[in-house]
GROMACS .gro file of C-alpha atoms in nm:
model
  313
    1MET     CA    1   9.222   8.329  10.306
    2LYS     CA    2   8.971   8.162  10.535
    3ASP     CA    3   9.093   7.843  10.705
    4LEU     CA    4   8.937   7.532  10.549
    5CYS     CA    5   8.819   7.386  10.880
    6GLU     CA    6   8.661   7.717  10.974
    7LEU     CA    7   8.502   7.751  10.632
    8LEU     CA    8   8.341   7.406  10.649
    9ASN     CA    9   8.293   7.388  11.026
   10ILE     CA   10   8.492   7.064  11.056
   11LYS     CA   11   8.763   6.950  11.297
   12TYR     CA   12   9.018   6.811  11.053
   13PRO     CA   13   9.113   6.926  10.699
   14ILE     CA   14   9.003   6.599  10.541
   15ILE     CA   15   8.724   6.564  10.285
   16GLN     CA   16   8.592   6.228  10.170
   17GLY     CA   17   8.581   6.174   9.794
   18GLY     CA   18   8.245   6.172   9.616
   19MET     CA   19   8.266   5.818   9.477
   20ALA     CA   20   7.953   5.709   9.290
   21TRP     CA   21   7.779   5.406   9.447
   22VAL     CA   22   8.046   5.401   9.721
   23ALA     CA   23   7.988   5.734   9.895
   24THR     CA   24   7.656   5.666  10.062
   25ALA     CA   25   7.498   5.814  10.374
   26GLU     CA   26   7.670   5.549  10.588
   27LEU     CA   27   8.019   5.648  10.477
   28ALA     CA   28   7.945   6.021  10.478
   29ALA     CA   29   7.813   6.009  10.834
   30GLY     CA   30   8.112   5.799  10.943
   31VAL     CA   31   8.361   6.052  10.807
   32SER     CA   32   8.172   6.354  10.943
   33ASN     CA   33   8.136   6.198  11.287
   34ALA     CA   34   8.512   6.140  11.283
   35GLY     CA   35   8.583   6.509  11.228
   36GLY     CA   36   8.619   6.524  10.850
   37LEU     CA   37   8.366   6.621  10.587
   38GLY     CA   38   8.162   6.327  10.465
   39ILE     CA   39   8.022   6.337  10.112
   40ILE     CA   40   7.719   6.166   9.956
   41ALA     CA   41   7.774   6.097   9.586
   42ALA     CA   42   7.471   6.183   9.374
   43GLY     CA   43   7.616   6.015   9.064
   44ASN     CA   44   7.336   5.961   8.813
   45ALA     CA   45   7.072   5.900   9.079
   46PRO     CA   46   6.736   6.085   9.070
   47LYS     CA   47   6.624   6.338   9.328
   48GLU     CA   48   6.418   6.103   9.545
   49VAL     CA   49   6.713   5.866   9.595
   50ILE     CA   50   6.948   6.143   9.709
   51LYS     CA   51   6.679   6.298   9.927
   52GLU     CA   52   6.656   5.970  10.115
   53GLN     CA   53   7.035   5.957  10.146
   54ILE     CA   54   7.042   6.308  10.294
   55LYS     CA   55   6.769   6.212  10.540
   56LYS     CA   56   6.958   5.899  10.643
   57CYS     CA   57   7.282   6.091  10.688
   58ARG     CA   58   7.115   6.352  10.908
   59GLU     CA   59   6.975   6.076  11.124
   60SER     CA   60   7.330   5.944  11.176
   61THR     CA   61   7.525   6.267  11.234
   62ASP     CA   62   7.473   6.620  11.357
   63LYS     CA   63   7.796   6.730  11.188
   64PRO     CA   64   7.825   6.902  10.848
   65PHE     CA   65   7.834   6.685  10.536
   66GLY     CA   66   7.809   6.747  10.165
   67VAL     CA   67   7.681   6.611   9.835
   68ASN     CA   68   7.891   6.550   9.527
   69VAL     CA   69   7.710   6.649   9.208
   70MET     CA   70   7.810   6.513   8.868
   71LEU     CA   71   7.720   6.794   8.631
   72LEU     CA   72   7.673   6.549   8.340
   73SER     CA   73   7.397   6.367   8.528
   74PRO     CA   74   7.058   6.374   8.355
   75PHE     CA   75   6.913   6.473   8.694
   76VAL     CA   76   7.156   6.756   8.773
   77ASP     CA   77   6.893   7.032   8.780
   78GLU     CA   78   6.664   6.848   9.020
   79ILE     CA   79   6.960   6.750   9.238
   80MET     CA   80   7.058   7.117   9.264
   81ASP     CA   81   6.696   7.200   9.352
   82LEU     CA   82   6.713   6.938   9.626
   83ILE     CA   83   7.036   7.077   9.768
   84VAL     CA   84   6.878   7.423   9.789
   85GLU     CA   85   6.558   7.282   9.945
   86GLU     CA   86   6.751   7.079  10.202
   87ARG     CA   87   7.009   7.355  10.261
   88VAL     CA   88   7.296   7.109  10.230
   89GLU     CA   89   7.607   7.263  10.386
   90VAL     CA   90   7.856   7.182  10.108
   91ILE     CA   91   7.862   7.055   9.753
   92THR     CA   92   8.153   6.930   9.551
   93THR     CA   93   8.113   6.911   9.175
   94GLY     CA   94   8.271   6.722   8.890
   95ALA     CA   95   8.249   6.681   8.513
   96GLY     CA   96   8.156   7.037   8.428
   97ASN     CA   97   8.116   7.398   8.535
   98PRO     CA   98   7.872   7.471   8.822
   99ALA     CA   99   7.872   7.849   8.759
  100LYS     CA  100   7.503   7.877   8.667
  101TYR     CA  101   7.399   7.724   9.001
  102ILE     CA  102   7.631   7.919   9.232
  103GLU     CA  103   7.408   8.221   9.298
  104ARG     CA  104   7.115   8.003   9.413
  105LEU     CA  105   7.342   7.788   9.628
  106LYS     CA  106   7.493   8.091   9.801
  107GLU     CA  107   7.145   8.216   9.890
  108VAL     CA  108   7.114   7.918  10.127
  109ASN     CA  109   7.479   7.941  10.240
  110THR     CA  110   7.586   7.622  10.064
  111LYS     CA  111   7.964   7.612  10.013
  112ILE     CA  112   8.065   7.526   9.655
  113ILE     CA  113   8.385   7.329   9.595
  114PRO     CA  114   8.445   7.220   9.234
  115VAL     CA  115   8.697   6.951   9.141
  116VAL     CA  116   8.947   7.097   8.893
  117PRO     CA  117   9.220   6.931   8.683
  118THR     CA  118   9.386   7.253   8.559
  119ILE     CA  119   9.498   7.598   8.673
  120ALA     CA  120   9.271   7.770   8.421
  121LEU     CA  121   8.958   7.600   8.553
  122ALA     CA  122   9.058   7.674   8.914
  123LYS     CA  123   9.090   8.046   8.832
  124ARG     CA  124   8.757   8.041   8.650
  125MET     CA  125   8.584   7.876   8.946
  126GLU     CA  126   8.723   8.137   9.185
  127LYS     CA  127   8.598   8.413   8.955
  128HIS     CA  128   8.249   8.258   8.956
  129GLY     CA  129   8.241   8.251   9.337
  130ALA     CA  130   8.356   7.902   9.439
  131ASP     CA  131   8.450   7.884   9.808
  132ALA     CA  132   8.741   7.644   9.750
  133VAL     CA  133   8.867   7.407   9.482
  134ILE     CA  134   8.972   7.043   9.487
  135VAL     CA  135   9.284   6.988   9.277
  136GLU     CA  136   9.273   6.627   9.160
  137GLY     CA  137   9.587   6.471   9.019
  138THR     CA  138   9.606   6.183   8.776
  139GLU     CA  139   9.698   5.946   9.062
  140ALA     CA  140   9.332   5.945   9.169
  141GLY     CA  141   9.081   5.670   9.106
  142GLY     CA  142   8.790   5.708   8.865
  143HIS     CA  143   8.784   5.978   8.596
  144ILE     CA  144   9.120   6.152   8.579
  145GLY     CA  145   9.317   6.433   8.416
  146GLU     CA  146   9.682   6.427   8.310
  147LEU     CA  147   9.868   6.641   8.565
  148THR     CA  148   9.998   6.493   8.891
  149THR     CA  149   9.895   6.607   9.237
  150MET     CA  150  10.256   6.701   9.318
  151VAL     CA  151  10.283   6.929   9.014
  152LEU     CA  152   9.932   7.074   8.999
  153THR     CA  153   9.867   7.157   9.365
  154PRO     CA  154  10.135   7.426   9.423
  155GLN     CA  155  10.061   7.588   9.087
  156VAL     CA  156   9.692   7.624   9.168
  157VAL     CA  157   9.780   7.749   9.518
  158ASP     CA  158   9.989   8.025   9.360
  159ASN     CA  159   9.710   8.126   9.121
  160VAL     CA  160   9.401   8.150   9.342
  161ASN     CA  161   9.310   8.313   9.672
  162ILE     CA  162   9.067   8.051   9.797
  163PRO     CA  163   9.151   7.729   9.983
  164VAL     CA  164   9.299   7.453   9.769
  165ILE     CA  165   9.229   7.090   9.858
  166ALA     CA  166   9.472   6.834   9.720
  167ALA     CA  167   9.342   6.500   9.591
  168GLY     CA  168   9.492   6.197   9.422
  169GLY     CA  169   9.742   5.957   9.576
  170ILE     CA  170   9.668   6.053   9.938
  171ALA     CA  171   9.577   5.795  10.201
  172ASP     CA  172   9.780   5.864  10.514
  173GLY     CA  173   9.956   6.125  10.725
  174LYS     CA  174  10.251   6.142  10.488
  175GLY     CA  175  10.015   6.242  10.207
  176LEU     CA  176   9.844   6.506  10.421
  177ALA     CA  177  10.178   6.648  10.536
  178ALA     CA  178  10.304   6.660  10.177
  179ALA     CA  179   9.989   6.836  10.058
  180LEU     CA  180  10.018   7.097  10.332
  181CYS     CA  181  10.382   7.153  10.241
  182LEU     CA  182  10.272   7.212   9.881
  183GLY     CA  183  10.044   7.489  10.007
  184ALA     CA  184   9.713   7.302  10.016
  185SER     CA  185   9.466   7.378  10.294
  186GLY     CA  186   9.353   7.018  10.321
  187VAL     CA  187   9.306   6.694  10.132
  188GLN     CA  188   9.035   6.487   9.967
  189ILE     CA  189   9.068   6.113  10.023
  190GLY     CA  190   8.877   5.845   9.835
  191THR     CA  191   9.033   5.500   9.802
  192ARG     CA  192   9.139   5.482  10.168
  193PHE     CA  193   8.777   5.526  10.278
  194ILE     CA  194   8.658   5.239  10.058
  195CYS     CA  195   8.848   5.021  10.305
  196SER     CA  196   8.657   5.150  10.606
  197ASP     CA  197   8.404   4.969  10.824
  198GLU     CA  198   8.132   5.218  10.733
  199CYS     CA  199   8.171   5.181  10.358
  200ILE     CA  200   7.897   4.963  10.206
  201ALA     CA  201   8.109   4.851   9.909
  202HIS     CA  202   8.118   4.473   9.852
  203GLU     CA  203   8.388   4.284  10.039
  204ASN     CA  204   8.537   4.179   9.706
  205TYR     CA  205   8.601   4.546   9.627
  206LYS     CA  206   8.780   4.599   9.956
  207ASN     CA  207   8.978   4.278   9.916
  208LEU     CA  208   9.095   4.375   9.566
  209ILE     CA  209   9.234   4.698   9.709
  210LEU     CA  210   9.402   4.516   9.999
  211LYS     CA  211   9.563   4.266   9.760
  212SER     CA  212   9.659   4.518   9.491
  213ARG     CA  213  10.018   4.583   9.388
  214ASP     CA  214  10.181   4.910   9.289
  215ARG     CA  215  10.102   4.877   8.916
  216ASP     CA  216   9.749   4.737   8.946
  217ALA     CA  217   9.565   5.071   8.924
  218ILE     CA  218   9.561   5.119   8.547
  219VAL     CA  219   9.397   5.364   8.310
  220THR     CA  220   9.139   5.264   8.048
  221GLY     CA  221   8.944   5.481   7.806
  222ARG     CA  222   9.217   5.720   7.696
  223SER     CA  223   9.113   5.670   7.333
  224THR     CA  224   8.758   5.781   7.412
  225GLY     CA  225   8.864   6.102   7.582
  226HIS     CA  226   8.725   5.977   7.914
  227PRO     CA  227   9.016   5.807   8.093
  228VAL     CA  228   8.933   5.612   8.407
  229ARG     CA  229   9.171   5.468   8.665
  230THR     CA  230   9.057   5.128   8.788
  231LEU     CA  231   9.207   4.811   8.929
  232LYS     CA  232   9.332   4.557   8.677
  233ASN     CA  233   9.084   4.278   8.603
  234LYS     CA  234   8.916   4.107   8.305
  235LEU     CA  235   8.696   4.407   8.222
  236ALA     CA  236   8.990   4.647   8.227
  237LYS     CA  237   9.199   4.416   8.007
  238ASP     CA  238   8.908   4.372   7.763
  239ILE     CA  239   8.869   4.749   7.729
  240LEU     CA  240   9.243   4.798   7.677
  241ASN     CA  241   9.235   4.531   7.405
  242MET     CA  242   8.942   4.707   7.236
  243GLU     CA  243   9.140   5.029   7.239
  244LYS     CA  244   9.447   4.861   7.088
  245GLU     CA  245   9.231   4.717   6.812
  246GLY     CA  246   9.088   5.062   6.733
  247ALA     CA  247   8.732   4.988   6.842
  248ASN     CA  248   8.466   5.255   6.809
  249PRO     CA  249   8.476   5.483   7.118
  250LEU     CA  250   8.100   5.440   7.161
  251ASP     CA  251   8.146   5.062   7.181
  252ILE     CA  252   8.423   5.108   7.437
  253ASP     CA  253   8.202   5.333   7.650
  254GLN     CA  254   7.915   5.084   7.619
  255LYS     CA  255   8.141   4.807   7.748
  256GLY     CA  256   8.166   4.987   8.083
  257VAL     CA  257   7.796   5.068   8.128
  258GLY     CA  258   7.675   4.940   8.465
  259SER     CA  259   8.020   4.808   8.558
  260LEU     CA  260   8.067   5.031   8.862
  261ARG     CA  261   7.745   4.899   9.016
  262MET     CA  262   7.863   4.546   8.942
  263ALA     CA  263   8.179   4.619   9.139
  264VAL     CA  264   8.032   4.804   9.437
  265VAL     CA  265   7.704   4.615   9.482
  266ASN     CA  266   7.765   4.273   9.328
  267GLY     CA  267   8.138   4.238   9.383
  268ASP     CA  268   8.180   4.093   9.032
  269VAL     CA  269   8.559   4.063   9.019
  270ASP     CA  270   8.565   3.995   8.644
  271ASN     CA  271   8.309   4.239   8.503
  272GLY     CA  272   8.303   4.517   8.764
  273SER     CA  273   8.487   4.847   8.736
  274PHE     CA  274   8.684   4.871   9.061
  275MET     CA  275   8.780   5.236   9.054
  276ALA     CA  276   9.078   5.305   9.279
  277GLY     CA  277   9.377   5.536   9.290
  278GLN     CA  278   9.744   5.451   9.259
  279ILE     CA  279   9.764   5.460   9.638
  280ALA     CA  280   9.554   5.140   9.656
  281SER     CA  281   9.857   4.914   9.698
  282TYR     CA  282   9.956   5.113  10.008
  283ILE     CA  283   9.633   5.023  10.190
  284ASN     CA  284   9.650   4.703  10.393
  285ASP     CA  285   9.361   4.705  10.639
  286VAL     CA  286   8.994   4.788  10.694
  287LYS     CA  287   8.910   4.996  10.999
  288PRO     CA  288   8.661   5.259  11.121
  289CYS     CA  289   8.664   5.607  10.969
  290LYS     CA  290   8.745   5.752  11.310
  291GLN     CA  291   9.064   5.547  11.336
  292ILE     CA  292   9.161   5.623  10.976
  293ILE     CA  293   9.133   5.998  11.032
  294GLU     CA  294   9.297   5.999  11.372
  295ASP     CA  295   9.589   5.794  11.240
  296ILE     CA  296   9.629   6.036  10.948
  297MET     CA  297   9.629   6.338  11.176
  298GLU     CA  298   9.871   6.187  11.428
  299GLU     CA  299  10.119   6.081  11.160
  300SER     CA  300  10.095   6.414  10.979
  301LYS     CA  301  10.160   6.614  11.297
  302SER     CA  302  10.461   6.397  11.378
  303ILE     CA  303  10.608   6.441  11.028
  304LEU     CA  304  10.553   6.817  11.021
  305SER     CA  305  10.710   6.849  11.367
  306LYS     CA  306  11.021   6.665  11.246
  307ILE     CA  307  11.037   6.885  10.936
  308ASN     CA  308  11.020   7.198  11.149
  309LYS     CA  309  11.306   7.073  11.368
  310LYS     CA  310  11.521   6.998  11.062
  311LEU     CA  311  11.463   7.349  10.932
  312GLU     CA  312  11.553   7.520  11.256
  313VAL     CA  313  11.878   7.712  11.236
   0.00000   0.00000   0.00000
């Protein structure tokens, strides 16, 4: 199996999550310059918007970075065309199967890393030619599956022969060390990078994470089949109440339309959807991406060294 850092041409085995509205060129460049792999989130944006983001990122870093593609986006085909045209080094994908695009992407040496919530999908992605997979546990922020990172990661590792990247509930060196012990080749981190200097998210978003408690990252939308983990606020409580009352799933989905933008751009603490993982309550400061990554690596190395000493006979 090819080493993840060698595969992606990065210094540290840390990938930044593809968070819609949050993962802009500024954050991607900050993470890539710090030795990780920065990611621009395409979300539901059209081609011209993402083209400008790629241009801006390349002006800010000479290191590899990637684009996260939501396969349910109405612009997915033109975004894939753009990635091929721009020869983007890496893509991560979510909300679907990228198989039909893989051959074209490989022609320009783009690395394909799908996000997977199950063993079956991980095996399918390997069969279709994915270069690695991101195993995302239910602890993560945003759209989630049911299995935990702790349970899912080692099972996927044992069932595929490509690098496995653990995601969900990871924000520090302890999380990285744990993921490596589970057999992962690296980690994807999202919520921790929201609280970085380079992240353009509204200060209210960052402050909600800093002030959050261990049970504040709740799940809404289970009744619709599209569960989302977000920080507790008026919008989240309203949606939960709608679900308890048996509201039409379409009405529940409509309630959340535009709410992520209201959180990230407007900082609307009542009506915004502040997507964040269960690790949010563990984050207590805002600092540069470089310091975040270096702190993670230093702590992880220290923990793994202590583990090795304990295991020596």
